[in-house]
Coordinates of C-alpha atoms and ligand atoms in Angstrom, one line a residue:
Chain A
M1 CA -20.6 -14.4 184.0
S2 CA -21.8 -14.7 180.4
F3 CA -24.6 -12.7 178.7
N4 CA -26.8 -13.0 175.7
E5 CA -28.6 -10.8 173.2
A6 CA -31.5 -10.2 175.5
D7 CA -29.2 -8.9 178.2
V8 CA -27.7 -6.5 175.7
Q9 CA -31.1 -5.3 174.7
A10 CA -32.2 -4.9 178.3
A11 CA -29.1 -2.9 179.1
L12 CA -29.7 -0.5 176.2
K13 CA -33.3 0.0 177.3
N14 CA -31.9 1.9 180.1
L15 CA -29.8 4.3 178.1
I16 CA -31.4 7.3 176.6
D17 CA -30.2 9.0 173.3
P18 CA -29.7 12.6 174.4
N19 CA -31.0 13.8 171.0
T20 CA -34.2 11.8 170.7
K21 CA -34.9 11.2 174.4
K22 CA -35.6 7.6 173.5
D23 CA -33.7 4.5 174.4
F24 CA -31.3 2.7 172.0
A25 CA -33.0 -0.7 172.3
N26 CA -35.5 -0.2 169.5
G27 CA -35.4 -2.2 166.3
K28 CA -34.8 0.9 164.2
S29 CA -31.5 1.8 165.9
L30 CA -30.1 -1.4 167.3
K31 CA -28.5 -3.7 164.7
N32 CA -26.1 -6.6 164.3
I33 CA -25.5 -7.7 167.9
V34 CA -22.6 -10.2 167.7
I35 CA -21.5 -12.0 170.8
S36 CA -18.4 -14.1 170.6
G37 CA -17.2 -15.6 173.8
N38 CA -17.2 -12.6 176.1
D39 CA -16.8 -10.0 173.4
L40 CA -19.6 -8.0 172.1
S41 CA -20.0 -5.8 169.0
L42 CA -23.1 -4.0 167.8
D43 CA -24.2 -1.2 165.5
I44 CA -26.3 1.8 166.4
L45 CA -28.1 3.4 163.4
L46 CA -29.3 6.9 164.0
G47 CA -32.2 8.2 161.9
Y48 CA -30.7 11.7 161.9
P49 CA -27.3 13.0 160.6
A50 CA -24.9 13.5 163.5
Q51 CA -21.4 12.8 162.3
S52 CA -19.9 15.1 164.9
V53 CA -21.2 13.1 167.8
W54 CA -20.8 9.5 166.5
K55 CA -17.6 9.0 168.5
E56 CA -19.0 10.6 171.6
L57 CA -22.2 8.4 171.4
S58 CA -20.3 5.2 170.8
S59 CA -18.1 5.7 173.9
L60 CA -21.2 6.7 175.9
I61 CA -22.8 3.4 174.9
E62 CA -19.7 1.3 175.4
T63 CA -19.2 2.7 178.9
H64 CA -22.9 2.0 179.7
L65 CA -22.6 -1.6 178.4
K66 CA -19.4 -2.2 180.4
S67 CA -21.1 -1.5 183.6
A68 CA -24.3 -3.2 182.8
L69 CA -22.6 -6.4 181.6
P70 CA -19.9 -7.2 184.2
G71 CA -18.9 -10.4 182.4
A72 CA -18.2 -8.7 179.1
G73 CA -14.7 -8.5 177.5
K74 CA -14.1 -6.3 174.5
I75 CA -17.1 -4.1 173.7
S76 CA -17.3 -2.3 170.4
V77 CA -20.2 -0.1 169.3
N78 CA -20.3 1.3 165.8
V79 CA -22.5 4.4 165.5
S80 CA -23.7 5.8 162.2
S81 CA -26.6 7.6 160.6
K82 CA -29.0 6.8 157.9
V83 CA -31.8 9.1 156.8
V84 CA -34.9 7.5 155.3
P85 CA -37.8 9.0 153.4
H86 CA -40.8 10.1 155.4
A87 CA -44.4 10.6 154.5
V88 CA -45.7 13.7 152.6
Q89 CA -49.2 15.0 151.8
Q90 CA -51.4 12.4 150.2
G91 CA -51.5 12.3 146.4
V92 CA -48.5 14.5 145.7
K93 CA -45.9 13.0 143.5
L94 CA -42.4 12.4 145.0
V95 CA -39.3 14.0 143.5
D96 CA -36.6 11.7 142.1
G97 CA -33.3 11.8 144.0
V98 CA -34.8 13.4 147.1
K99 CA -35.7 11.6 150.4
N100 CA -37.2 14.4 152.4
I101 CA -38.3 18.0 151.6
I102 CA -38.2 20.6 154.3
A103 CA -40.1 23.8 153.3
V104 CA -39.0 27.0 154.9
A105 CA -41.7 29.6 154.9
S106 CA -42.7 33.0 156.4
G107 CA -45.7 35.1 156.6
K108 CA -43.9 38.1 155.0
G109 CA -40.6 39.0 153.4
G110 CA -37.5 40.3 155.1
V111 CA -37.8 38.2 158.3
G112 CA -34.7 36.2 157.5
K113 CA -36.3 33.2 155.9
S114 CA -33.5 32.7 153.3
T115 CA -30.8 33.3 155.9
T116 CA -32.3 30.7 158.2
A117 CA -32.9 28.2 155.3
V118 CA -29.3 28.4 154.1
N119 CA -27.8 28.1 157.5
I120 CA -30.0 25.1 158.4
A121 CA -29.0 23.4 155.1
L122 CA -25.3 23.9 155.8
A123 CA -25.7 22.7 159.4
L124 CA -27.3 19.4 158.1
A125 CA -24.5 19.1 155.6
A126 CA -21.9 19.6 158.3
E127 CA -23.3 16.6 160.1
G128 CA -22.7 14.4 157.0
A129 CA -26.2 14.6 155.3
R130 CA -26.6 15.1 151.6
V131 CA -28.4 18.3 151.3
G132 CA -29.9 20.4 148.5
M133 CA -31.3 23.9 148.4
L134 CA -34.2 24.9 146.1
D135 CA -34.7 28.6 146.0
A136 CA -38.3 29.0 145.1
D137 CA -38.6 32.6 146.2
I138 CA -39.6 34.3 142.9
Y139 CA -40.0 37.7 144.5
G140 CA -36.4 37.8 145.8
P141 CA -34.2 34.8 145.0
S142 CA -31.3 35.3 147.3
Q143 CA -29.7 31.8 147.5
P144 CA -27.3 32.5 144.6
T145 CA -25.8 35.4 146.6
M146 CA -26.0 33.6 150.0
L147 CA -24.3 30.5 148.6
G148 CA -21.8 32.5 146.6
I149 CA -22.9 30.8 143.3
D150 CA -22.6 32.6 140.0
G151 CA -23.6 31.5 136.5
Q152 CA -26.1 29.2 135.0
P153 CA -26.7 25.5 135.5
E154 CA -25.6 23.1 132.8
T155 CA -28.2 21.0 131.1
D156 CA -28.3 17.3 131.5
G157 CA -30.0 15.7 128.5
A158 CA -33.0 17.3 126.9
N159 CA -35.1 17.8 130.0
F160 CA -32.8 18.1 133.0
M161 CA -30.5 20.6 134.6
K162 CA -27.6 19.8 136.9
P163 CA -27.7 21.5 140.3
M164 CA -25.0 24.1 141.0
T165 CA -22.8 23.3 144.0
N166 CA -21.0 25.2 146.7
H167 CA -20.2 24.7 150.4
G168 CA -21.1 21.0 149.9
L169 CA -24.7 21.8 148.9
Q170 CA -26.6 21.1 145.6
A171 CA -28.5 24.2 144.7
M172 CA -31.1 25.3 142.2
S173 CA -32.6 28.8 142.1
I174 CA -35.0 30.7 140.0
G175 CA -32.3 33.3 140.3
F176 CA -29.9 31.2 138.2
L177 CA -32.4 31.4 135.4
I178 CA -33.7 35.0 135.5
G179 CA -30.8 36.7 137.3
T180 CA -31.1 38.3 140.7
S181 CA -30.2 42.0 140.1
D182 CA -32.7 42.7 137.3
T183 CA -36.0 44.5 138.0
P184 CA -38.2 41.9 139.6
M185 CA -40.3 39.9 137.2
I186 CA -44.0 40.2 137.3
W187 CA -45.3 36.7 137.8
R188 CA -48.8 35.4 137.3
G189 CA -49.9 32.5 139.3
P190 CA -49.8 29.7 136.7
M191 CA -46.4 30.8 135.5
V192 CA -45.0 30.5 139.0
T193 CA -46.3 27.1 139.8
Q194 CA -45.1 25.8 136.4
A195 CA -41.7 27.4 136.7
L196 CA -41.2 26.0 140.2
D197 CA -42.4 22.5 139.3
Q198 CA -39.7 22.5 136.6
L199 CA -37.0 23.7 139.0
L200 CA -38.1 21.0 141.5
R201 CA -38.6 18.1 139.1
Q202 CA -36.2 18.8 136.3
T203 CA -33.1 19.2 138.4
R204 CA -31.0 16.1 138.6
W205 CA -30.8 16.0 142.4
D206 CA -28.2 13.5 143.4
N207 CA -29.4 11.2 146.2
L208 CA -30.4 13.9 148.7
D209 CA -31.3 13.2 152.3
Y210 CA -32.9 16.6 152.6
L211 CA -34.0 19.2 150.1
I212 CA -34.6 22.6 151.7
V213 CA -37.1 24.7 149.8
D214 CA -36.9 28.5 150.4
L215 CA -40.6 29.4 149.6
P216 CA -41.8 32.8 148.5
P217 CA -43.0 34.7 151.6
G218 CA -46.7 35.2 152.3
T219 CA -49.8 33.1 152.4
G220 CA -51.5 33.9 149.1
D221 CA -52.7 31.7 146.3
I222 CA -49.2 31.2 144.9
Q223 CA -47.9 29.9 148.3
L224 CA -50.9 27.8 148.7
S225 CA -50.6 26.1 145.4
L226 CA -46.9 25.5 146.0
A227 CA -47.6 23.9 149.3
Q228 CA -50.0 21.6 147.5
Q229 CA -47.7 20.7 144.7
V230 CA -44.4 20.2 146.5
P231 CA -44.2 16.8 148.4
V232 CA -43.2 18.3 151.8
T233 CA -42.1 16.2 154.7
G234 CA -42.3 19.1 157.1
A235 CA -42.4 22.9 157.2
V236 CA -40.4 25.3 159.2
I237 CA -41.8 28.8 159.8
V238 CA -39.5 31.7 160.3
T239 CA -40.8 34.7 162.2
T240 CA -39.7 37.9 163.9
P241 CA -41.3 39.4 167.0
Q242 CA -43.0 42.0 164.8
D243 CA -44.7 39.7 162.4
I244 CA -45.8 37.5 165.3
A245 CA -47.5 40.6 166.5
L246 CA -49.0 41.2 163.1
L247 CA -50.3 37.6 162.9
D248 CA -48.6 37.0 159.6
A249 CA -46.8 33.9 160.9
R250 CA -50.1 32.5 162.2
K251 CA -51.5 32.7 158.7
G252 CA -48.5 30.7 157.5
L253 CA -49.2 28.0 160.1
K254 CA -52.8 27.8 159.1
M255 CA -52.0 27.6 155.4
F256 CA -49.9 24.4 155.9
E257 CA -52.4 22.9 158.1
K258 CA -55.0 23.4 155.4
V259 CA -53.1 21.4 152.8
G260 CA -52.0 18.6 155.2
V261 CA -48.3 19.6 155.6
K262 CA -46.8 18.9 159.0
I263 CA -45.2 21.8 160.8
V264 CA -41.8 20.9 162.3
G265 CA -41.7 24.1 164.3
I266 CA -40.9 27.8 164.4
V267 CA -37.7 29.7 164.3
E268 CA -37.8 33.1 165.9
N269 CA -35.3 35.4 164.1
M270 CA -33.9 38.7 165.3
S271 CA -35.7 38.3 168.6
T272 CA -32.8 39.9 170.5
H273 CA -30.2 42.5 169.6
I274 CA -26.5 41.8 170.0
C275 CA -24.6 45.1 170.4
S276 CA -21.8 45.2 167.9
Q277 CA -19.6 47.2 170.3
C278 CA -19.9 45.3 173.5
G279 CA -21.6 42.0 172.5
H280 CA -24.4 42.6 175.0
E281 CA -27.7 40.9 174.1
E282 CA -31.0 42.6 174.7
H283 CA -34.7 42.0 173.9
I284 CA -35.6 45.0 171.8
F285 CA -39.0 43.9 170.7
G286 CA -40.2 42.3 173.9
S287 CA -39.6 38.6 174.6
G288 CA -41.7 35.5 174.5
G289 CA -43.8 36.1 171.4
G290 CA -42.5 33.0 169.6
G291 CA -43.0 30.8 172.6
K292 CA -46.5 32.0 173.1
M293 CA -47.4 31.4 169.4
C294 CA -46.0 27.9 169.6
A295 CA -48.0 27.2 172.7
D296 CA -51.2 28.5 171.0
Y297 CA -50.7 26.3 168.0
N298 CA -49.2 23.4 169.7
T299 CA -45.9 23.6 167.8
E300 CA -42.3 23.7 168.9
L301 CA -40.1 26.8 169.1
L302 CA -37.0 25.3 167.5
G303 CA -34.8 28.1 168.5
N304 CA -34.1 31.9 168.3
L305 CA -31.4 33.9 166.6
P306 CA -30.3 37.3 167.7
L307 CA -30.2 40.3 165.4
D308 CA -26.4 40.2 164.8
I309 CA -24.6 42.2 162.2
H310 CA -22.2 39.3 161.5
I311 CA -25.1 37.1 160.4
R312 CA -25.9 39.7 157.8
E313 CA -22.4 40.3 156.7
Q314 CA -21.4 36.6 156.4
T315 CA -24.6 35.4 154.8
D316 CA -25.0 38.3 152.3
S317 CA -21.4 37.8 151.1
G318 CA -21.8 34.2 150.2
T319 CA -20.3 32.5 153.2
P320 CA -23.2 32.0 155.7
T321 CA -22.3 31.9 159.4
V322 CA -22.4 28.1 159.7
V323 CA -19.4 27.9 157.4
A324 CA -17.8 31.3 158.1
D325 CA -17.7 30.7 161.9
P326 CA -18.6 27.1 162.4
D327 CA -17.7 27.0 166.1
G328 CA -19.2 30.3 167.1
K329 CA -22.3 30.8 169.2
V330 CA -24.6 31.6 166.3
A331 CA -23.5 28.6 164.3
K332 CA -24.1 26.4 167.3
T333 CA -27.7 27.7 167.5
Y334 CA -28.3 27.0 163.8
K335 CA -26.8 23.5 164.3
Q336 CA -29.1 22.8 167.3
I337 CA -32.1 23.9 165.3
A338 CA -31.0 21.7 162.4
R339 CA -30.5 18.7 164.7
R340 CA -33.9 19.2 166.2
I341 CA -35.5 19.3 162.8
A342 CA -33.7 16.2 161.7
V343 CA -34.7 14.3 164.9
K344 CA -38.3 15.4 164.5
I345 CA -38.4 14.3 160.9
A346 CA -36.8 10.9 161.8
E347 CA -39.7 10.4 164.2
M348 CA -42.4 11.1 161.6
A349 CA -44.1 8.3 159.8
Q350 CA -42.0 6.7 157.1
N351 CA -42.9 7.0 153.5
H352 CA -43.9 3.5 152.7
N353 CA -44.6 4.3 149.1
A354 CA -41.1 5.4 148.5
V355 CA -39.8 2.0 149.6
F356 CA -42.5 -0.2 148.1
P357 CA -40.8 -3.4 147.1
K358 CA -40.2 -4.6 143.6
I359 CA -41.8 -7.9 143.1
V360 CA -39.9 -10.2 140.8
V361 CA -41.0 -13.6 139.6
Q362 CA -38.2 -16.0 138.7
N363 CA -38.0 -19.4 137.2
T364 CA -35.5 -20.5 139.8
Chain B
M1 CA -41.4 -2.7 164.1
S2 CA -40.8 -0.4 161.2
E3 CA -38.9 -2.5 158.7
H4 CA -40.0 -2.4 155.1
P5 CA -39.1 -4.7 152.2
T6 CA -37.1 -3.4 149.4
E7 CA -37.4 -6.4 147.1
I8 CA -39.5 -9.6 146.9
K9 CA -38.5 -12.4 144.6
L10 CA -40.6 -15.5 143.9
H11 CA -38.5 -18.5 143.1
Q12 CA -41.1 -20.6 141.3
Q13 CA -39.0 -23.7 140.9
S14 CA -37.6 -23.9 144.4
H15 CA -40.9 -22.7 145.9
L16 CA -39.3 -19.9 147.9
L17 CA -40.2 -16.3 148.5
E18 CA -37.1 -14.3 149.0
I19 CA -37.6 -11.0 150.8
T20 CA -35.1 -8.3 151.5
F21 CA -35.9 -5.6 154.1
D22 CA -34.5 -2.1 154.3
D23 CA -32.3 -3.0 157.3
E24 CA -30.7 -5.4 154.8
A25 CA -32.2 -8.5 156.4
C26 CA -32.9 -11.1 153.8
Y27 CA -35.1 -14.2 154.3
R28 CA -35.9 -17.1 152.1
L29 CA -39.3 -18.4 153.1
P30 CA -40.7 -21.7 151.6
Y31 CA -44.2 -21.5 150.2
E32 CA -45.2 -24.3 152.4
Y33 CA -44.1 -22.4 155.5
L34 CA -45.9 -19.3 154.3
R35 CA -49.1 -21.3 153.6
V36 CA -49.3 -23.2 156.9
Y37 CA -48.6 -20.0 158.8
S38 CA -51.1 -18.0 156.8
P39 CA -52.4 -15.2 159.0
S40 CA -56.0 -15.6 157.6
A41 CA -58.8 -16.2 160.1
E42 CA -59.4 -19.5 158.4
V43 CA -56.1 -20.8 159.6
R44 CA -55.5 -18.8 162.7
G45 CA -59.0 -19.1 164.2
H46 CA -59.8 -16.5 166.8
G47 CA -56.9 -16.6 169.2
T48 CA -54.2 -18.9 170.4
G49 CA -55.2 -22.6 170.5
Q50 CA -57.9 -21.9 167.9
E51 CA -55.6 -22.5 164.9
T52 CA -56.6 -25.0 162.3
L53 CA -53.7 -27.2 161.6
Q54 CA -52.8 -27.1 157.9
T55 CA -51.6 -30.3 156.5
G56 CA -50.4 -31.7 153.2
K57 CA -49.0 -28.4 151.8
K58 CA -45.5 -29.7 150.9
N59 CA -45.9 -28.9 147.2
V60 CA -48.1 -25.9 147.4
G61 CA -47.4 -23.3 144.7
V62 CA -47.9 -19.5 144.5
V63 CA -50.0 -18.2 141.6
E64 CA -49.3 -14.5 142.3
V65 CA -48.6 -12.0 145.0
L66 CA -50.5 -8.7 145.1
P67 CA -49.6 -5.5 147.0
V68 CA -52.3 -4.5 149.6
G69 CA -52.1 -0.8 150.2
S70 CA -48.5 -0.2 151.0
Y71 CA -48.2 -2.3 154.1
A72 CA -48.9 -5.9 153.1
L73 CA -48.9 -8.7 150.5
K74 CA -51.8 -10.9 149.5
I75 CA -50.4 -14.3 148.4
V76 CA -52.6 -16.4 146.1
F77 CA -51.7 -20.1 146.6
D78 CA -52.5 -22.7 144.0
D79 CA -54.7 -24.6 146.4
G80 CA -57.1 -21.6 146.2
H81 CA -56.1 -20.1 149.6
D82 CA -55.8 -16.3 149.2
S83 CA -57.3 -14.8 152.4
G84 CA -54.2 -14.1 154.3
L85 CA -52.8 -10.6 154.5
Y86 CA -49.0 -10.9 155.1
T87 CA -48.0 -7.5 156.6
W88 CA -44.4 -6.4 156.4
E89 CA -44.2 -6.9 160.1
Y90 CA -45.6 -10.5 159.9
L91 CA -43.2 -11.4 157.0
Y92 CA -40.3 -10.0 159.1
A93 CA -41.4 -12.1 162.0
L94 CA -41.8 -15.2 159.8
G95 CA -38.2 -14.7 158.7
Q96 CA -36.8 -14.0 162.2
N97 CA -38.5 -17.0 163.7
Q98 CA -38.3 -19.3 160.8
V99 CA -36.4 -22.2 162.4
E100 CA -38.4 -22.1 165.6
W101 CA -41.8 -21.8 164.0
W102 CA -41.1 -24.5 161.4
L103 CA -40.0 -27.0 164.1
Q104 CA -43.2 -26.1 166.1
Y105 CA -45.2 -26.9 163.0
L106 CA -43.5 -30.2 162.5
D107 CA -44.2 -31.1 166.1
R108 CA -47.9 -30.2 165.8
L109 CA -48.1 -32.3 162.6
A110 CA -46.5 -35.3 164.3
A111 CA -48.7 -34.9 167.4
A112 CA -51.8 -34.9 165.2
G113 CA -50.5 -37.9 163.2
Q114 CA -50.6 -35.8 160.0
R115 CA -48.2 -35.4 157.1
R116 CA -46.7 -32.7 155.0
E117 CA -47.5 -34.6 151.8
A118 CA -50.9 -34.1 150.3
D119 CA -53.3 -36.9 151.0
C120 CA -55.9 -37.6 148.4
E121 CA -58.8 -38.5 150.7
Q122 CA -58.5 -35.3 152.6
E123 CA -58.4 -32.9 149.7
L124 CA -61.5 -30.9 149.7
T125 CA -61.7 -30.8 145.9
G126 CA -61.3 -34.6 145.7
G127 CA -59.9 -33.9 142.3
C128 CA -56.6 -35.6 142.9
G129 CA -57.2 -38.3 140.4
G130 CA -54.3 -40.4 139.3
G131 CA -51.9 -37.5 139.1
C132 CA -51.0 -37.4 142.7
G133 CA -49.2 -40.6 142.9
H134 CA -50.8 -41.8 146.2
A135 CA -52.7 -45.0 146.4
Ligands
LIG1 N1 -30.5 37.3 162.6 C1 -30.1 38.2 161.8 N2 -29.3 39.2 162.2 C2 -28.9 40.2 161.3 N3 -29.3 40.2 160.0 C3 -30.1 39.2 159.6 C4 -30.5 38.2 160.4 N4 -31.3 37.3 159.7 C5 -31.4 37.9 158.4 N5 -30.6 39.0 158.4 C6 -30.5 39.9 157.2 O1 -31.7 40.4 156.9 C7 -31.9 40.5 155.5 C8 -33.2 39.8 155.1 O2 -33.0 38.4 155.4 P1 -33.5 37.3 154.3 O3 -33.0 36.0 154.8 O4 -33.1 37.7 152.9 O5 -35.0 37.5 154.6 P2 -36.2 36.8 153.8 O6 -35.7 35.7 153.0 O7 -37.2 36.5 154.8 O8 -36.8 37.9 152.9 C9 -30.6 40.0 154.9 O9 -29.8 41.1 154.6 C10 -30.0 39.1 156.0 O10 -28.7 39.0 155.9
LIG2 MG1 -35.5 35.5 150.9

């Protein structure tokens, strides 16, 4: 029995991508169907980085096609990922070399915003994405320490700096320029926004799929003007059970809403305690706060991390959990959260401006 | 459909618009084909079967193309027609269905007893003069 392209499309309509919960037969992912005789080959292009499951997905799809197309001979499915730019707030200038910016924010300091940001960045990189980290937290730049990066960035021409690199990430931090251990600088609003605009736009980012921005905590004027000036694809809010109770996180959500930034979801940090002696996990602050807040605001709870001394030790010593213990339970949770963020971003509206075509007139 | 063009080239001698999409599909669309399949209301009418058959556009040229928002092109043809908005989606479809749609057009022309070549008497402007080469 022979088959044609339409049969292949129909077969893939019935197969759901476990990550996106959508079928593979859409024009975005299904490419290059080639039928020669009874043999079939095709490409599946995922909109999110997922290097670790390409093989698994391709055999899943091949098996499905084999049973759906009884007449088929050799079937080969080539799975890969391509991240494209998605829309940002209207009227904000894009950043060269960066496809998508993910802002990580929190209603107050000390909730684990930087820890979450760096582990999400490393999880995306582990899936094959090109990822950068911009540490914009002027009050407590901690990415140099968390990424184990020392020293100062090199300049690139008169107006640019080269990002520092470690663990496969490109990084820029206000800490590289002012030092992390000194007495904290006193910042006035305009200085901050100017300094951050420079860090963002005068760093020579090299073809990033995602730039993660570790924003200063809080919901004041500085945060507000940053949220307006950085072209953000989506924001992730980090909370703890206490600050949910204190409504700080809710203020964060509202701030982004006000400036037209989409919220990807909420990460609840330190929601349970893992006993360092016996490994037992318990809810010390009561459970369900993050879930309730997400329901109230119609956003997604992306995941929760336990209060675990290893997270602190690993992250604060320059080797965050996702690289220190990549197959452990905590790293898995970070990876799931990162996957979910990437899938949600892939589903957002594409940034048409970023791919507006060149128009060339030729005498040919 | 979510494909977007990355480059558009106008080949003014060969009368072809070459368009490359971000899925790497690349189509070379003759100006005549674009003109007779203009999505404007003038050409399309209001629904299937309402189309006005475009004839005599074999040598039609393109004066310029202009971006419309970030989703479409406006093509200004040298016969004065400029009311069609060619969305990325429509241009992609024109590329994908090029052979089929072109043959359909030729069939419709033949059925109507019309030709691709410009015919002086039918030109609205009537300004064909001696330059057109037809008797
Ligand atoms: N889930 C966690 N379990 C244990 N310690 C954590 C956890 N998340 C963060 N920490 C630690 O808490 C401290 C504050 O975290 P940090 O990410 O710097 O917070 P923020 O950026 O919100 O100020 C750091 O020492 C960090 O290692
Ligand atoms: Mg921090």
